[in-house]
Structure formats: structure tokens, C-alpha cells
């Protein structure tokens, strides 16, 4: 039930998928909103602190997700699905993971460029690493923005693919990412 099987995702992978999907979409919206604020807006600091804290939580979940994926089984594509489409979907998943990693690393590098640590929900601090890179915040900021836009573009295609599986191919690809299925 908790672990993946050859034919279905388990509860842990399903919970991680949807929790992180909500966080990614929320962080993207919050990110676009907060860069429009000025220093004098009441939400200026609060929105950045929230973005950073949720971003660090996402990074922790990402590391856990990599470990969970590496240690467990990956469900095989549903029977009868096209081999080329499966290969494209598999590559898209890998690119999504690489972009997520790039986004959290560049986010960390923006926030810590001035040597300040990151306060996570006022509970603890993640220290800065001194890299002495000139324009660190600018470079990391560009990477962060473009990787986030690419991720959202890819996620839209990914979601359309999942909906095609469900409504056109009428197979179990989407259902098995919503609830664990019994082995056929
Ligand atoms: C920010 C949003 C999202 C992200 C970052 C994301 C990421 C991912 C990743 C990385 C995987 C591969 C899981 C693995 O095997 O390790 C995956 C699988 C999957 N996702 Fe998403 N996803 C998002 C949103 C969605 C949405 C909105 C839908 C549905 C409309 C969806 C449907 C699925 C399905 C059905 C699978 C399983 C595909 C299969 O069995 O091959 N995802 N997702």
C-alpha cells in the first residue's frame, strides 16, 4: 500500500507527487507575485520569507523523493501504451527532476549570495556557503526564473499527457497516481 509495485504507485509516491505539485504551483505563483512588490508593501518581506521556507521544504521533500524512488520499484508503463510515448514521458519526468533540483539550488544561491543564512519558518537557519562569485544573485536569479518557467511549461504538457491517458486512451495511468491499485 505504501510502496510502489510493478503496476501501481504506492501511497508515499502519490502523496509526494501531489504535495510537491501543489507546492511547485504555489511557489511559482508566489514568486511571480512577490517580485512585483516594492520594499514598502506590507507583504514584501513576508512573501519572500514564505517563498524561501516553502522552497527549502520542497528541497527536503525532493531529496526524500529521490531516495524513495531509488530504493523502491518503479511501476511499468500500462499495458498497450506506445513505446515512443513512454520513452518521451520517462525523459520528461527526468527533466522535471533536474529542473526541480536546479530551481532549489539556484534559489538557495540567490538568497545566500549576500552571506545571509535562510530562516525556515522561523524554526531554524540554513547557513550560507561563501562562493565569492561575482554577480551570484543575478546569475542564480536568471537560472531560477528560466528553469521555473521551463518547469511550468513541461508540467502543462505532462498534465495534458496524463489527461490524454485518462480520457482518450482510457487506461489506468492517471488513476494509479491518484490511488494505489491492486496488482492485476
Ligand atoms: C507541478 C506539478 C507537477 C510535477 C512537478 C509533476 C512531476 C511528476 C514526476 C517527476 C513524475 C514521475 C514520478 C516518478 O515515477 O518518479 C510524475 C508522474 C505522474 N504525474 Fe505528475 N507532476 C505534476 C503535476 C501533475 C498533474 C497536474 C497531473 C495530472 C493531471 C499529473 C499526473 C501524473 C501521472 C499520471 C504520473 C504517472 C505517470 C506514469 O505512470 O508514467 N502530474 N509527475
PDB file of C-alpha atoms and ligand atoms in Angstrom:
ATOM      1  CA  UNK A   1       0.000   0.000   0.000  1.00  0.00           C
ATOM      2  CA  UNK A   2       2.781   2.461   0.929  1.00  0.00           C
ATOM      3  CA  UNK A   3       5.380   1.208  -1.558  1.00  0.00           C
ATOM      4  CA  UNK A   4       5.174   1.166  -5.351  1.00  0.00           C
ATOM      5  CA  UNK A   5       4.559  -2.127  -7.129  1.00  0.00           C
ATOM      6  CA  UNK A   6       5.293  -3.165 -10.718  1.00  0.00           C
ATOM      7  CA  UNK A   7       1.840  -1.946 -11.752  1.00  0.00           C
ATOM      8  CA  UNK A   8       0.959   0.908  -9.366  1.00  0.00           C
ATOM      9  CA  UNK A   9       2.287   3.806  -7.319  1.00  0.00           C
ATOM     10  CA  UNK A  10       2.135   3.444  -3.530  1.00  0.00           C
ATOM     11  CA  UNK A  11       0.722   5.978  -1.076  1.00  0.00           C
ATOM     12  CA  UNK A  12       4.113   7.582  -0.343  1.00  0.00           C
ATOM     13  CA  UNK A  13       4.886   8.298  -4.037  1.00  0.00           C
ATOM     14  CA  UNK A  14       1.306   9.516  -4.598  1.00  0.00           C
ATOM     15  CA  UNK A  15       1.386  11.840  -1.568  1.00  0.00           C
ATOM     16  CA  UNK A  16       4.813  13.201  -2.594  1.00  0.00           C
ATOM     17  CA  UNK A  17       3.644  13.760  -6.183  1.00  0.00           C
ATOM     18  CA  UNK A  18       0.548  15.787  -5.296  1.00  0.00           C
ATOM     19  CA  UNK A  19       2.008  17.620  -2.292  1.00  0.00           C
ATOM     20  CA  UNK A  20       5.009  18.721  -4.345  1.00  0.00           C
ATOM     21  CA  UNK A  21       2.799  19.592  -7.352  1.00  0.00           C
ATOM     22  CA  UNK A  22       0.736  21.952  -5.158  1.00  0.00           C
ATOM     23  CA  UNK A  23       3.918  23.431  -3.645  1.00  0.00           C
ATOM     24  CA  UNK A  24       5.548  23.956  -7.064  1.00  0.00           C
ATOM     25  CA  UNK A  25       2.486  25.699  -8.497  1.00  0.00           C
ATOM     26  CA  UNK A  26       2.059  27.788  -5.323  1.00  0.00           C
ATOM     27  CA  UNK A  27       5.755  28.763  -5.296  1.00  0.00           C
ATOM     28  CA  UNK A  28       5.576  29.761  -8.957  1.00  0.00           C
ATOM     29  CA  UNK A  29       2.534  31.981  -8.375  1.00  0.00           C
ATOM     30  CA  UNK A  30       4.006  33.453  -5.189  1.00  0.00           C
ATOM     31  CA  UNK A  31       7.351  34.047  -6.944  1.00  0.00           C
ATOM     32  CA  UNK A  32       5.750  35.976  -9.803  1.00  0.00           C
ATOM     33  CA  UNK A  33       3.636  37.979  -7.344  1.00  0.00           C
ATOM     34  CA  UNK A  34       6.392  38.876  -4.880  1.00  0.00           C
ATOM     35  CA  UNK A  35       8.820  40.247  -7.476  1.00  0.00           C
ATOM     36  CA  UNK A  36       6.176  42.856  -8.347  1.00  0.00           C
ATOM     37  CA  UNK A  37       6.043  44.125  -4.744  1.00  0.00           C
ATOM     38  CA  UNK A  38       8.127  47.061  -3.576  1.00  0.00           C
ATOM     39  CA  UNK A  39      10.016  47.426  -0.318  1.00  0.00           C
ATOM     40  CA  UNK A  40       7.100  49.467   1.087  1.00  0.00           C
ATOM     41  CA  UNK A  41       4.415  46.810   0.517  1.00  0.00           C
ATOM     42  CA  UNK A  42       3.398  45.106   3.753  1.00  0.00           C
ATOM     43  CA  UNK A  43       3.795  41.629   2.159  1.00  0.00           C
ATOM     44  CA  UNK A  44       7.289  42.352   0.768  1.00  0.00           C
ATOM     45  CA  UNK A  45       9.297  40.538   3.453  1.00  0.00           C
ATOM     46  CA  UNK A  46       6.598  38.053   4.420  1.00  0.00           C
ATOM     47  CA  UNK A  47       6.125  36.782   0.862  1.00  0.00           C
ATOM     48  CA  UNK A  48       9.884  36.270   0.404  1.00  0.00           C
ATOM     49  CA  UNK A  49      10.233  34.511   3.758  1.00  0.00           C
ATOM     50  CA  UNK A  50       7.321  32.225   2.888  1.00  0.00           C
ATOM     51  CA  UNK A  51       8.734  31.526  -0.598  1.00  0.00           C
ATOM     52  CA  UNK A  52      12.130  30.615   0.881  1.00  0.00           C
ATOM     53  CA  UNK A  53      10.698  28.451   3.685  1.00  0.00           C
ATOM     54  CA  UNK A  54       8.386  26.513   1.362  1.00  0.00           C
ATOM     55  CA  UNK A  55      11.256  26.244  -1.164  1.00  0.00           C
ATOM     56  CA  UNK A  56      13.550  24.661   1.446  1.00  0.00           C
ATOM     57  CA  UNK A  57      10.727  22.272   2.436  1.00  0.00           C
ATOM     58  CA  UNK A  58      10.363  21.369  -1.259  1.00  0.00           C
ATOM     59  CA  UNK A  59      14.124  20.704  -1.443  1.00  0.00           C
ATOM     60  CA  UNK A  60      13.896  18.350   1.565  1.00  0.00           C
ATOM     61  CA  UNK A  61      10.931  16.522   0.004  1.00  0.00           C
ATOM     62  CA  UNK A  62      12.830  16.286  -3.297  1.00  0.00           C
ATOM     63  CA  UNK A  63      15.802  14.599  -1.603  1.00  0.00           C
ATOM     64  CA  UNK A  64      13.436  12.204   0.181  1.00  0.00           C
ATOM     65  CA  UNK A  65      11.626  11.529  -3.128  1.00  0.00           C
ATOM     66  CA  UNK A  66      14.925  10.715  -4.904  1.00  0.00           C
ATOM     67  CA  UNK A  67      15.844   8.291  -2.109  1.00  0.00           C
ATOM     68  CA  UNK A  68      12.373   6.704  -2.064  1.00  0.00           C
ATOM     69  CA  UNK A  69      12.453   6.302  -5.849  1.00  0.00           C
ATOM     70  CA  UNK A  70      15.977   4.860  -5.873  1.00  0.00           C
ATOM     71  CA  UNK A  71      15.250   2.347  -3.109  1.00  0.00           C
ATOM     72  CA  UNK A  72      11.862   1.185  -4.393  1.00  0.00           C
ATOM     73  CA  UNK A  73      10.253  -0.231  -7.529  1.00  0.00           C
ATOM     74  CA  UNK A  74       9.127   1.907 -10.477  1.00  0.00           C
ATOM     75  CA  UNK A  75       5.740   0.937 -11.952  1.00  0.00           C
ATOM     76  CA  UNK A  76       5.994  -0.215 -15.580  1.00  0.00           C
ATOM     77  CA  UNK A  77       4.042   1.751 -18.229  1.00  0.00           C
ATOM     78  CA  UNK A  78       0.473   0.470 -18.521  1.00  0.00           C
ATOM     79  CA  UNK A  79      -0.010  -2.419 -20.934  1.00  0.00           C
ATOM     80  CA  UNK A  80      -0.609  -1.478 -24.551  1.00  0.00           C
ATOM     81  CA  UNK A  81       0.894   2.022 -24.319  1.00  0.00           C
ATOM     82  CA  UNK A  82       3.091   3.304 -27.140  1.00  0.00           C
ATOM     83  CA  UNK A  83       6.846   2.678 -26.618  1.00  0.00           C
ATOM     84  CA  UNK A  84       7.949   6.030 -28.086  1.00  0.00           C
ATOM     85  CA  UNK A  85       5.408   7.987 -25.993  1.00  0.00           C
ATOM     86  CA  UNK A  86       6.552   6.082 -22.896  1.00  0.00           C
ATOM     87  CA  UNK A  87      10.184   6.990 -23.623  1.00  0.00           C
ATOM     88  CA  UNK A  88       9.219  10.676 -24.076  1.00  0.00           C
ATOM     89  CA  UNK A  89       7.188  10.646 -20.830  1.00  0.00           C
ATOM     90  CA  UNK A  90      10.077   8.992 -18.980  1.00  0.00           C
ATOM     91  CA  UNK A  91      12.532  11.631 -20.294  1.00  0.00           C
ATOM     92  CA  UNK A  92      10.078  14.398 -19.308  1.00  0.00           C
ATOM     93  CA  UNK A  93       9.981  13.029 -15.734  1.00  0.00           C
ATOM     94  CA  UNK A  94      13.797  13.083 -15.589  1.00  0.00           C
ATOM     95  CA  UNK A  95      13.925  16.654 -16.939  1.00  0.00           C
ATOM     96  CA  UNK A  96      11.285  17.687 -14.354  1.00  0.00           C
ATOM     97  CA  UNK A  97      13.516  16.276 -11.595  1.00  0.00           C
ATOM     98  CA  UNK A  98      16.624  18.033 -13.000  1.00  0.00           C
ATOM     99  CA  UNK A  99      14.729  21.356 -13.261  1.00  0.00           C
ATOM    100  CA  UNK A 100      13.409  20.994  -9.697  1.00  0.00           C
ATOM    101  CA  UNK A 101      16.946  20.398  -8.461  1.00  0.00           C
ATOM    102  CA  UNK A 102      18.255  23.373 -10.465  1.00  0.00           C
ATOM    103  CA  UNK A 103      15.474  25.592  -9.119  1.00  0.00           C
ATOM    104  CA  UNK A 104      16.103  24.782  -5.456  1.00  0.00           C
ATOM    105  CA  UNK A 105      19.888  25.117  -5.807  1.00  0.00           C
ATOM    106  CA  UNK A 106      19.645  28.449  -7.682  1.00  0.00           C
ATOM    107  CA  UNK A 107      17.044  29.666  -5.155  1.00  0.00           C
ATOM    108  CA  UNK A 108      19.470  28.892  -2.329  1.00  0.00           C
ATOM    109  CA  UNK A 109      22.251  30.721  -4.195  1.00  0.00           C
ATOM    110  CA  UNK A 110      20.090  33.846  -4.689  1.00  0.00           C
ATOM    111  CA  UNK A 111      19.087  34.014  -1.027  1.00  0.00           C
ATOM    112  CA  UNK A 112      22.574  33.385   0.343  1.00  0.00           C
ATOM    113  CA  UNK A 113      24.529  35.492  -2.186  1.00  0.00           C
ATOM    114  CA  UNK A 114      24.987  38.271   0.399  1.00  0.00           C
ATOM    115  CA  UNK A 115      26.263  35.794   3.017  1.00  0.00           C
ATOM    116  CA  UNK A 116      22.989  35.671   4.960  1.00  0.00           C
ATOM    117  CA  UNK A 117      21.531  32.333   6.043  1.00  0.00           C
ATOM    118  CA  UNK A 118      17.964  31.249   5.210  1.00  0.00           C
ATOM    119  CA  UNK A 119      15.490  31.229   8.075  1.00  0.00           C
ATOM    120  CA  UNK A 120      12.996  28.373   7.631  1.00  0.00           C
ATOM    121  CA  UNK A 121       9.571  29.157   9.149  1.00  0.00           C
ATOM    122  CA  UNK A 122      11.460  30.939  11.983  1.00  0.00           C
ATOM    123  CA  UNK A 123      12.368  27.435  13.234  1.00  0.00           C
ATOM    124  CA  UNK A 124      15.988  27.029  12.124  1.00  0.00           C
ATOM    125  CA  UNK A 125      18.565  28.505   9.743  1.00  0.00           C
ATOM    126  CA  UNK A 126      20.278  27.059   6.689  1.00  0.00           C
ATOM    127  CA  UNK A 127      23.752  28.642   6.598  1.00  0.00           C
ATOM    128  CA  UNK A 128      25.160  30.385   3.522  1.00  0.00           C
ATOM    129  CA  UNK A 129      28.140  28.909   1.668  1.00  0.00           C
ATOM    130  CA  UNK A 130      30.676  31.531   0.574  1.00  0.00           C
ATOM    131  CA  UNK A 131      31.406  31.065  -3.122  1.00  0.00           C
ATOM    132  CA  UNK A 132      32.822  34.518  -3.905  1.00  0.00           C
ATOM    133  CA  UNK A 133      31.168  34.505  -7.328  1.00  0.00           C
ATOM    134  CA  UNK A 134      30.687  37.950  -8.775  1.00  0.00           C
ATOM    135  CA  UNK A 135      27.016  38.679  -9.604  1.00  0.00           C
ATOM    136  CA  UNK A 136      25.979  35.443  -7.874  1.00  0.00           C
ATOM    137  CA  UNK A 137      22.466  36.713  -7.157  1.00  0.00           C
ATOM    138  CA  UNK A 138      21.950  37.924 -10.745  1.00  0.00           C
ATOM    139  CA  UNK A 139      23.195  34.737 -12.392  1.00  0.00           C
ATOM    140  CA  UNK A 140      21.321  32.463  -9.969  1.00  0.00           C
ATOM    141  CA  UNK A 141      18.236  34.661 -10.382  1.00  0.00           C
ATOM    142  CA  UNK A 142      18.213  34.187 -14.170  1.00  0.00           C
ATOM    143  CA  UNK A 143      18.704  30.417 -13.848  1.00  0.00           C
ATOM    144  CA  UNK A 144      15.940  30.271 -11.198  1.00  0.00           C
ATOM    145  CA  UNK A 145      13.462  32.220 -13.341  1.00  0.00           C
ATOM    146  CA  UNK A 146      14.060  30.382 -16.623  1.00  0.00           C
ATOM    147  CA  UNK A 147      14.194  26.952 -15.008  1.00  0.00           C
ATOM    148  CA  UNK A 148      10.890  27.709 -13.224  1.00  0.00           C
ATOM    149  CA  UNK A 149       9.232  28.856 -16.490  1.00  0.00           C
ATOM    150  CA  UNK A 150      10.535  25.756 -18.307  1.00  0.00           C
ATOM    151  CA  UNK A 151       9.280  23.556 -15.488  1.00  0.00           C
ATOM    152  CA  UNK A 152       5.788  25.020 -15.651  1.00  0.00           C
ATOM    153  CA  UNK A 153       5.736  24.614 -19.461  1.00  0.00           C
ATOM    154  CA  UNK A 154       6.789  20.990 -19.123  1.00  0.00           C
ATOM    155  CA  UNK A 155       4.302  20.360 -16.313  1.00  0.00           C
ATOM    156  CA  UNK A 156       1.465  21.622 -18.542  1.00  0.00           C
ATOM    157  CA  UNK A 157       2.485  19.114 -21.263  1.00  0.00           C
ATOM    158  CA  UNK A 158       2.886  16.431 -18.577  1.00  0.00           C
ATOM    159  CA  UNK A 159      -0.628  17.078 -17.209  1.00  0.00           C
ATOM    160  CA  UNK A 160      -2.088  17.081 -20.754  1.00  0.00           C
ATOM    161  CA  UNK A 161      -0.394  13.722 -21.343  1.00  0.00           C
ATOM    162  CA  UNK A 162      -1.932  12.340 -18.138  1.00  0.00           C
ATOM    163  CA  UNK A 163      -5.384  13.608 -19.189  1.00  0.00           C
ATOM    164  CA  UNK A 164      -4.945  12.016 -22.654  1.00  0.00           C
ATOM    165  CA  UNK A 165      -4.213   8.687 -20.955  1.00  0.00           C
ATOM    166  CA  UNK A 166      -7.377   9.030 -18.914  1.00  0.00           C
ATOM    167  CA  UNK A 167      -9.911  10.430 -21.376  1.00  0.00           C
ATOM    168  CA  UNK A 168      -8.651   9.256 -24.778  1.00  0.00           C
ATOM    169  CA  UNK A 169      -6.678   6.062 -24.143  1.00  0.00           C
ATOM    170  CA  UNK A 170      -8.940   5.285 -21.163  1.00  0.00           C
ATOM    171  CA  UNK A 171      -6.133   3.492 -19.288  1.00  0.00           C
ATOM    172  CA  UNK A 172      -5.088   3.489 -15.623  1.00  0.00           C
ATOM    173  CA  UNK A 173      -2.062   5.825 -15.837  1.00  0.00           C
ATOM    174  CA  UNK A 174      -3.780   8.744 -14.045  1.00  0.00           C
ATOM    175  CA  UNK A 175      -5.870   6.602 -11.677  1.00  0.00           C
ATOM    176  CA  UNK A 176      -2.775   4.806 -10.342  1.00  0.00           C
ATOM    177  CA  UNK A 177      -1.250   8.221  -9.478  1.00  0.00           C
ATOM    178  CA  UNK A 178      -4.435   9.051  -7.502  1.00  0.00           C
ATOM    179  CA  UNK A 179      -4.884   5.820  -5.538  1.00  0.00           C
ATOM    180  CA  UNK A 180      -2.820   2.649  -5.125  1.00  0.00           C
ATOM    181  CA  UNK A 181      -4.220  -0.132  -7.337  1.00  0.00           C
ATOM    182  CA  UNK A 182      -4.193  -3.876  -6.662  1.00  0.00           C
ATOM    183  CA  UNK A 183      -1.799  -5.864  -8.873  1.00  0.00           C
ATOM    184  CA  UNK A 184      -3.611  -7.274 -11.931  1.00  0.00           C
TER     185      UNK A 184
HETATM  186  C1  LIG B   1       3.969  20.943 -10.588  1.00  0.00           C
HETATM  187  C2  LIG B   1       3.246  19.916 -10.962  1.00  0.00           C
HETATM  188  C3  LIG B   1       3.774  18.513 -11.250  1.00  0.00           C
HETATM  189  C4  LIG B   1       5.032  17.976 -11.138  1.00  0.00           C
HETATM  190  C5  LIG B   1       6.315  18.685 -10.686  1.00  0.00           C
HETATM  191  C6  LIG B   1       4.944  16.585 -11.531  1.00  0.00           C
HETATM  192  C7  LIG B   1       6.026  15.693 -11.566  1.00  0.00           C
HETATM  193  C8  LIG B   1       5.939  14.346 -11.859  1.00  0.00           C
HETATM  194  C9  LIG B   1       7.047  13.429 -11.889  1.00  0.00           C
HETATM  195  C10 LIG B   1       8.509  13.809 -11.612  1.00  0.00           C
HETATM  196  C11 LIG B   1       6.559  12.206 -12.173  1.00  0.00           C
HETATM  197  C12 LIG B   1       7.362  10.896 -12.273  1.00  0.00           C
HETATM  198  C13 LIG B   1       7.155  10.139 -10.981  1.00  0.00           C
HETATM  199  C14 LIG B   1       8.174   9.032 -10.857  1.00  0.00           C
HETATM  200  O1  LIG B   1       7.934   7.962 -11.394  1.00  0.00           O
HETATM  201  O2  LIG B   1       9.210   9.265 -10.224  1.00  0.00           O
HETATM  202  C15 LIG B   1       5.137  12.324 -12.352  1.00  0.00           C
HETATM  203  C16 LIG B   1       4.275  11.302 -12.638  1.00  0.00           C
HETATM  204  C17 LIG B   1       2.942  11.459 -12.956  1.00  0.00           C
HETATM  205  N1  LIG B   1       2.233  12.654 -12.940  1.00  0.00           N
HETATM  206 FE1  LIG B   1       2.923  14.460 -12.451  1.00  0.00          FE
HETATM  207  N2  LIG B   1       3.655  16.302 -11.875  1.00  0.00           N
HETATM  208  C18 LIG B   1       2.905  17.457 -11.726  1.00  0.00           C
HETATM  209  C19 LIG B   1       1.557  17.621 -11.983  1.00  0.00           C
HETATM  210  C20 LIG B   1       0.735  16.640 -12.486  1.00  0.00           C
HETATM  211  C21 LIG B   1      -0.651  16.830 -12.858  1.00  0.00           C
HETATM  212  C22 LIG B   1      -1.402  18.173 -12.765  1.00  0.00           C
HETATM  213  C23 LIG B   1      -1.110  15.621 -13.296  1.00  0.00           C
HETATM  214  C24 LIG B   1      -2.480  15.239 -13.814  1.00  0.00           C
HETATM  215  C25 LIG B   1      -3.295  15.994 -14.466  1.00  0.00           C
HETATM  216  C26 LIG B   1      -0.019  14.667 -13.179  1.00  0.00           C
HETATM  217  C27 LIG B   1      -0.083  13.329 -13.478  1.00  0.00           C
HETATM  218  C28 LIG B   1       0.926  12.399 -13.336  1.00  0.00           C
HETATM  219  C29 LIG B   1       0.782  10.982 -13.591  1.00  0.00           C
HETATM  220  C30 LIG B   1      -0.471  10.272 -14.053  1.00  0.00           C
HETATM  221  C31 LIG B   1       2.038  10.396 -13.364  1.00  0.00           C
HETATM  222  C32 LIG B   1       2.433   8.928 -13.520  1.00  0.00           C
HETATM  223  C33 LIG B   1       2.910   8.684 -14.930  1.00  0.00           C
HETATM  224  C34 LIG B   1       3.292   7.226 -15.160  1.00  0.00           C
HETATM  225  O3  LIG B   1       2.769   6.350 -14.523  1.00  0.00           O
HETATM  226  O4  LIG B   1       4.178   7.011 -16.000  1.00  0.00           O
HETATM  227  N3  LIG B   1       1.083  15.326 -12.691  1.00  0.00           N
HETATM  228  N4  LIG B   1       4.790  13.640 -12.175  1.00  0.00           N
END
